[in-house]
mmCIF file of C-alpha atoms in Angstrom:
data_model
loop_
_atom_site.group_PDB
_atom_site.id
_atom_site.type_symbol
_atom_site.label_atom_id
_atom_site.label_comp_id
_atom_site.label_asym_id
_atom_site.label_seq_id
_atom_site.Cartn_x
_atom_site.Cartn_y
_atom_site.Cartn_z
ATOM 1 C CA UNK A 178 0.000 0.000 0.000
ATOM 2 C CA UNK A 179 1.199 3.481 -0.837
ATOM 3 C CA UNK A 180 1.004 4.843 2.711
ATOM 4 C CA UNK A 181 2.235 8.425 2.923
ATOM 5 C CA UNK A 182 4.295 9.984 5.681
ATOM 6 C CA UNK A 183 4.630 13.719 6.239
ATOM 7 C CA UNK A 184 5.668 15.990 9.132
ATOM 8 C CA UNK A 185 3.009 16.678 11.722
ATOM 9 C CA UNK A 186 3.639 20.408 11.820
ATOM 10 C CA UNK A 187 5.763 23.223 10.383
ATOM 11 C CA UNK A 188 6.149 26.917 11.178
ATOM 12 C CA UNK A 189 7.139 29.622 8.734
ATOM 13 C CA UNK A 190 7.149 33.396 8.434
ATOM 14 C CA UNK A 191 5.292 35.555 5.990
ATOM 15 C CA UNK A 192 7.039 35.942 2.655
ATOM 16 C CA UNK A 193 9.117 32.779 2.978
ATOM 17 C CA UNK A 194 8.993 29.764 0.695
ATOM 18 C CA UNK A 195 7.677 26.649 2.402
ATOM 19 C CA UNK A 196 8.528 23.115 1.347
ATOM 20 C CA UNK A 197 6.578 20.182 2.742
ATOM 21 C CA UNK A 198 7.981 16.760 1.929
ATOM 22 C CA UNK A 199 5.955 13.569 1.818
ATOM 23 C CA UNK A 200 7.354 10.062 1.560
ATOM 24 C CA UNK A 201 5.490 7.338 -0.317
ATOM 25 C CA UNK A 202 7.891 4.438 -0.658
ATOM 26 C CA UNK A 203 5.454 1.949 -2.156
ATOM 27 C CA UNK A 204 3.694 4.067 -4.710
ATOM 28 C CA UNK A 205 2.443 2.080 -7.682
ATOM 29 C CA UNK A 206 3.732 2.677 -11.186
ATOM 30 C CA UNK A 207 0.578 4.371 -12.452
ATOM 31 C CA UNK A 208 -0.285 6.375 -9.328
ATOM 32 C CA UNK A 209 -0.342 10.135 -9.069
ATOM 33 C CA UNK A 210 0.425 12.170 -5.957
ATOM 34 C CA UNK A 211 -2.233 14.637 -4.873
ATOM 35 C CA UNK A 212 -2.096 17.458 -2.330
ATOM 36 C CA UNK A 213 -5.028 19.070 -0.553
ATOM 37 C CA UNK A 214 -5.359 22.067 1.774
ATOM 38 C CA UNK A 215 -7.834 22.294 4.627
ATOM 39 C CA UNK A 216 -8.847 25.284 6.745
ATOM 40 C CA UNK A 217 -10.586 24.755 10.102
ATOM 41 C CA UNK A 218 -14.225 23.667 9.854
ATOM 42 C CA UNK A 219 -14.080 23.456 6.053
ATOM 43 C CA UNK A 220 -13.712 20.635 3.577
ATOM 44 C CA UNK A 221 -10.294 20.051 1.999
ATOM 45 C CA UNK A 222 -9.509 21.799 -1.255
ATOM 46 C CA UNK A 223 -7.429 20.372 -4.109
ATOM 47 C CA UNK A 224 -4.083 22.132 -4.575
ATOM 48 C CA UNK A 225 -2.025 20.197 -7.076
ATOM 49 C CA UNK A 226 -1.406 16.751 -8.534
ATOM 50 C CA UNK A 227 1.589 15.242 -10.271
ATOM 51 C CA UNK A 228 3.166 12.058 -11.581
ATOM 52 C CA UNK A 229 6.834 12.904 -11.994
ATOM 53 C CA UNK A 230 9.360 15.775 -12.267
ATOM 54 C CA UNK A 231 7.739 19.143 -11.671
ATOM 55 C CA UNK A 232 4.218 20.500 -11.832
ATOM 56 C CA UNK A 233 3.372 24.147 -11.254
ATOM 57 C CA UNK A 234 0.111 26.020 -11.014
ATOM 58 C CA UNK A 235 -0.944 29.430 -9.723
ATOM 59 C CA UNK A 236 -0.881 28.237 -6.123
ATOM 60 C CA UNK A 237 2.037 25.826 -5.694
ATOM 61 C CA UNK A 238 4.687 23.646 -7.252
ATOM 62 C CA UNK A 239 5.106 19.925 -6.817
ATOM 63 C CA UNK A 240 8.468 18.236 -7.188
ATOM 64 C CA UNK A 241 8.659 14.470 -7.644
ATOM 65 C CA UNK A 242 12.109 12.877 -8.080
ATOM 66 C CA UNK A 243 12.775 10.101 -10.561
ATOM 67 C CA UNK A 244 12.400 7.305 -8.014
ATOM 68 C CA UNK A 245 8.971 8.713 -6.991
ATOM 69 C CA UNK A 246 9.482 7.631 -3.372
ATOM 70 C CA UNK A 247 8.800 11.144 -2.148
ATOM 71 C CA UNK A 248 7.352 14.432 -3.265
ATOM 72 C CA UNK A 249 7.697 18.030 -2.126
ATOM 73 C CA UNK A 250 4.974 20.632 -2.111
ATOM 74 C CA UNK A 251 6.413 24.116 -2.480
ATOM 75 C CA UNK A 252 4.424 27.202 -1.499
ATOM 76 C CA UNK A 253 6.109 30.426 -2.654
ATOM 77 C CA UNK A 254 6.036 33.504 -0.415
ATOM 78 C CA UNK A 255 3.451 32.291 2.088
ATOM 79 C CA UNK A 256 1.042 34.634 3.811
ATOM 80 C CA UNK A 257 -0.928 34.326 7.041
ATOM 81 C CA UNK A 258 -3.872 32.969 5.058
ATOM 82 C CA UNK A 259 -1.817 29.930 4.062
ATOM 83 C CA UNK A 260 -2.041 28.650 7.633
ATOM 84 C CA UNK A 261 -3.833 25.344 7.169
ATOM 85 C CA UNK A 262 -3.413 21.575 7.181
ATOM 86 C CA UNK A 263 -1.837 20.131 4.041
ATOM 87 C CA UNK A 264 -2.471 16.522 3.052
ATOM 88 C CA UNK A 265 -0.364 14.366 0.753
ATOM 89 C CA UNK A 266 -2.330 11.521 -0.822
ATOM 90 C CA UNK A 267 -1.619 8.513 -2.972
ATOM 91 C CA UNK A 268 -4.196 5.930 -4.108
ATOM 92 C CA UNK A 269 -4.495 2.911 -1.855
ATOM 93 C CA UNK A 270 -6.096 -0.477 -2.063
ATOM 94 C CA UNK A 271 -7.633 -2.276 -4.996
ATOM 95 C CA UNK A 272 -10.251 0.462 -5.383
ATOM 96 C CA UNK A 273 -7.474 3.084 -5.676
ATOM 97 C CA UNK A 274 -9.052 5.371 -3.110
ATOM 98 C CA UNK A 275 -7.301 8.473 -1.861
ATOM 99 C CA UNK A 276 -6.736 8.275 1.874
ATOM 100 C CA UNK A 277 -6.245 11.327 4.056
ATOM 101 C CA UNK A 278 -3.723 10.898 6.845
ATOM 102 C CA UNK A 279 -3.238 13.442 9.619
ATOM 103 C CA UNK A 280 -1.580 15.933 7.295
ATOM 104 C CA UNK A 281 0.904 18.694 8.083
ATOM 105 C CA UNK A 282 -0.249 21.690 10.097
ATOM 106 C CA UNK A 283 1.471 24.718 8.570
ATOM 107 C CA UNK A 284 1.457 27.830 10.726
ATOM 108 C CA UNK A 285 2.552 31.067 9.097
ATOM 109 C CA UNK A 286 3.734 33.668 11.572
ATOM 110 C CA UNK A 287 3.855 37.453 11.033
ATOM 111 C CA UNK B 16 -23.661 27.549 -10.000
ATOM 112 C CA UNK B 17 -22.303 24.005 -9.603
ATOM 113 C CA UNK B 18 -21.267 22.596 -6.302
ATOM 114 C CA UNK B 19 -21.853 20.212 -3.462
ATOM 115 C CA UNK B 20 -24.098 21.045 -0.531
ATOM 116 C CA UNK B 21 -24.571 19.544 2.887
ATOM 117 C CA UNK B 22 -27.291 20.261 5.357
ATOM 118 C CA UNK B 23 -27.633 21.155 8.083
ATOM 119 C CA UNK B 24 -24.370 22.835 9.076
ATOM 120 C CA UNK B 25 -24.904 21.998 12.755
ATOM 121 C CA UNK B 26 -26.968 19.115 14.090
ATOM 122 C CA UNK B 27 -27.761 18.086 17.620
ATOM 123 C CA UNK B 28 -29.286 14.755 18.544
ATOM 124 C CA UNK B 29 -29.957 12.770 21.643
ATOM 125 C CA UNK B 30 -28.040 9.580 22.244
ATOM 126 C CA UNK B 31 -29.769 6.533 20.783
ATOM 127 C CA UNK B 32 -31.452 8.385 17.916
ATOM 128 C CA UNK B 33 -30.713 7.769 14.278
ATOM 129 C CA UNK B 34 -29.917 10.869 12.250
ATOM 130 C CA UNK B 35 -29.570 11.392 8.493
ATOM 131 C CA UNK B 36 -27.117 13.857 6.961
ATOM 132 C CA UNK B 37 -27.881 15.244 3.548
ATOM 133 C CA UNK B 38 -25.418 15.549 0.640
ATOM 134 C CA UNK B 39 -26.368 16.834 -2.812
ATOM 135 C CA UNK B 40 -24.206 17.639 -5.831
ATOM 136 C CA UNK B 41 -24.983 19.144 -9.222
ATOM 137 C CA UNK B 42 -21.535 18.550 -10.711
ATOM 138 C CA UNK B 43 -22.714 15.468 -12.608
ATOM 139 C CA UNK B 44 -20.123 13.407 -10.743
ATOM 140 C CA UNK B 45 -20.488 9.648 -10.637
ATOM 141 C CA UNK B 46 -18.546 9.108 -7.416
ATOM 142 C CA UNK B 47 -19.511 10.338 -3.963
ATOM 143 C CA UNK B 48 -17.872 9.914 -0.563
ATOM 144 C CA UNK B 49 -18.523 10.357 3.134
ATOM 145 C CA UNK B 50 -15.748 11.152 5.594
ATOM 146 C CA UNK B 51 -15.587 11.653 9.294
ATOM 147 C CA UNK B 52 -13.120 14.038 10.946
ATOM 148 C CA UNK B 53 -12.407 14.196 14.655
ATOM 149 C CA UNK B 54 -10.605 17.152 16.281
ATOM 150 C CA UNK B 55 -6.941 17.334 15.264
ATOM 151 C CA UNK B 56 -7.265 14.280 13.046
ATOM 152 C CA UNK B 57 -7.312 13.630 9.335
ATOM 153 C CA UNK B 58 -10.320 12.450 7.358
ATOM 154 C CA UNK B 59 -11.461 8.842 7.588
ATOM 155 C CA UNK B 60 -13.536 7.270 4.850
ATOM 156 C CA UNK B 61 -16.930 5.945 5.923
ATOM 157 C CA UNK B 62 -18.606 4.927 2.648
ATOM 158 C CA UNK B 63 -18.168 5.658 -1.021
ATOM 159 C CA UNK B 64 -20.211 5.135 -4.143
ATOM 160 C CA UNK B 65 -18.879 4.952 -7.699
ATOM 161 C CA UNK B 66 -22.261 4.681 -9.370
ATOM 162 C CA UNK B 67 -25.973 4.890 -8.630
ATOM 163 C CA UNK B 68 -27.400 1.980 -6.636
ATOM 164 C CA UNK B 69 -23.955 0.801 -5.601
ATOM 165 C CA UNK B 70 -21.728 1.684 -2.648
ATOM 166 C CA UNK B 71 -18.825 0.224 -0.688
ATOM 167 C CA UNK B 72 -17.702 0.381 2.907
ATOM 168 C CA UNK B 73 -14.729 2.527 3.751
ATOM 169 C CA UNK B 74 -12.428 2.194 6.724
ATOM 170 C CA UNK B 75 -14.980 2.986 9.464
ATOM 171 C CA UNK B 76 -18.416 1.935 8.151
ATOM 172 C CA UNK B 77 -19.690 0.325 11.345
ATOM 173 C CA UNK B 78 -22.684 2.186 12.767
ATOM 174 C CA UNK B 79 -23.371 4.039 9.508
ATOM 175 C CA UNK B 80 -25.558 3.381 6.487
ATOM 176 C CA UNK B 81 -25.943 5.056 3.091
ATOM 177 C CA UNK B 82 -28.081 4.930 -0.026
ATOM 178 C CA UNK B 83 -27.472 6.052 -3.601
ATOM 179 C CA UNK B 84 -30.820 6.088 -5.355
ATOM 180 C CA UNK B 85 -29.996 9.180 -7.405
ATOM 181 C CA UNK B 86 -26.766 10.372 -8.946
ATOM 182 C CA UNK B 87 -27.082 13.730 -7.216
ATOM 183 C CA UNK B 88 -27.736 12.486 -3.691
ATOM 184 C CA UNK B 89 -25.805 10.389 -1.175
ATOM 185 C CA UNK B 90 -27.394 10.626 2.297
ATOM 186 C CA UNK B 91 -25.622 9.231 5.342
ATOM 187 C CA UNK B 92 -27.483 7.809 8.336
ATOM 188 C CA UNK B 93 -25.698 7.735 11.652
ATOM 189 C CA UNK B 94 -27.348 4.944 13.590
ATOM 190 C CA UNK B 95 -27.583 4.346 17.298
ATOM 191 C CA UNK B 96 -25.006 1.577 16.826
ATOM 192 C CA UNK B 97 -22.286 4.170 16.227
ATOM 193 C CA UNK B 98 -20.582 4.460 19.608
ATOM 194 C CA UNK B 99 -19.006 7.903 19.220
ATOM 195 C CA UNK B 100 -21.002 9.786 16.583
ATOM 196 C CA UNK B 101 -20.026 13.316 17.589
ATOM 197 C CA UNK B 102 -17.750 14.530 14.773
ATOM 198 C CA UNK B 103 -17.433 16.712 11.682
ATOM 199 C CA UNK B 104 -18.860 14.926 8.638
ATOM 200 C CA UNK B 105 -17.718 15.778 5.125
ATOM 201 C CA UNK B 106 -19.234 14.710 1.847
ATOM 202 C CA UNK B 107 -17.307 14.816 -1.425
ATOM 203 C CA UNK B 108 -17.818 13.959 -5.072
ATOM 204 C CA UNK B 109 -15.536 13.291 -8.013
ATOM 205 C CA UNK B 110 -15.470 12.032 -11.548
ATOM 206 C CA UNK B 111 -15.329 8.246 -11.664
ATOM 207 C CA UNK B 112 -12.014 6.988 -10.359
ATOM 208 C CA UNK B 113 -9.393 6.162 -12.898
ATOM 209 C CA UNK B 114 -6.766 3.605 -12.034
ATOM 210 C CA UNK B 115 -4.373 5.578 -9.858
ATOM 211 C CA UNK B 116 -4.859 8.741 -11.808
ATOM 212 C CA UNK B 117 -6.701 12.006 -11.542
ATOM 213 C CA UNK B 118 -9.406 11.829 -8.922
ATOM 214 C CA UNK B 119 -9.920 15.351 -7.578
ATOM 215 C CA UNK B 120 -12.585 15.343 -4.907
ATOM 216 C CA UNK B 121 -14.799 18.357 -4.350
ATOM 217 C CA UNK B 122 -15.945 18.743 -0.777
ATOM 218 C CA UNK B 123 -19.066 20.162 0.758
ATOM 219 C CA UNK B 124 -19.016 22.576 3.727
ATOM 220 C CA UNK B 125 -19.530 19.780 6.241
ATOM 221 C CA UNK B 126 -22.028 18.977 8.982
ATOM 222 C CA UNK B 127 -20.974 19.152 12.601
ATOM 223 C CA UNK B 128 -22.940 16.524 14.515
ATOM 224 C CA UNK B 129 -23.146 16.653 18.284
ATOM 225 C CA UNK B 130 -24.807 13.851 20.177
ATOM 226 C CA UNK B 131 -25.934 14.850 23.642
#
């Protein structure tokens, strides 16, 4: 199973770049890595998804090395409003369901 | 305006009562999901449905039941058999799952259930 492991929490300051790394040692050949963001008392929101190398959108970048055993979500120049929980997901089980772990609590400080 | 709705936002029930949480989507998605979230924890999958009239148990299905009679609707019933029902419940929908590939889930605003 492609169980993911990520840090429980991270602190950063406004304007800094934040990198959150997720390990997924047993990811299957065809599986994508997906990241979600969740604010308190709201449902998670899709941020980015990737298969290999680098993916960039208006919100974040996702770096996946050639061995695909890990991935790094990069948030450029964070602001206070980026304080949230960030989940790294990979499909699991025969039904290929995305499973949310505990995520990484990112706290952006002024 | 497409989206996924859940009602009510807050729900209070007495212990021993069954309660049904509503989830509706107009995104024309085939797949729908129910999650439970406890304070400081991640989301845990209760039930999911890939198609009308079919659904599968997730990781914590005991004490819950669902139905999928319409594509747009996926109600969740929290039964009296659920030992600790107080939690934040989230419904989501997505296009039908591809094998390992793109499966973005769109979430509703959630229902916070408190059992007194």
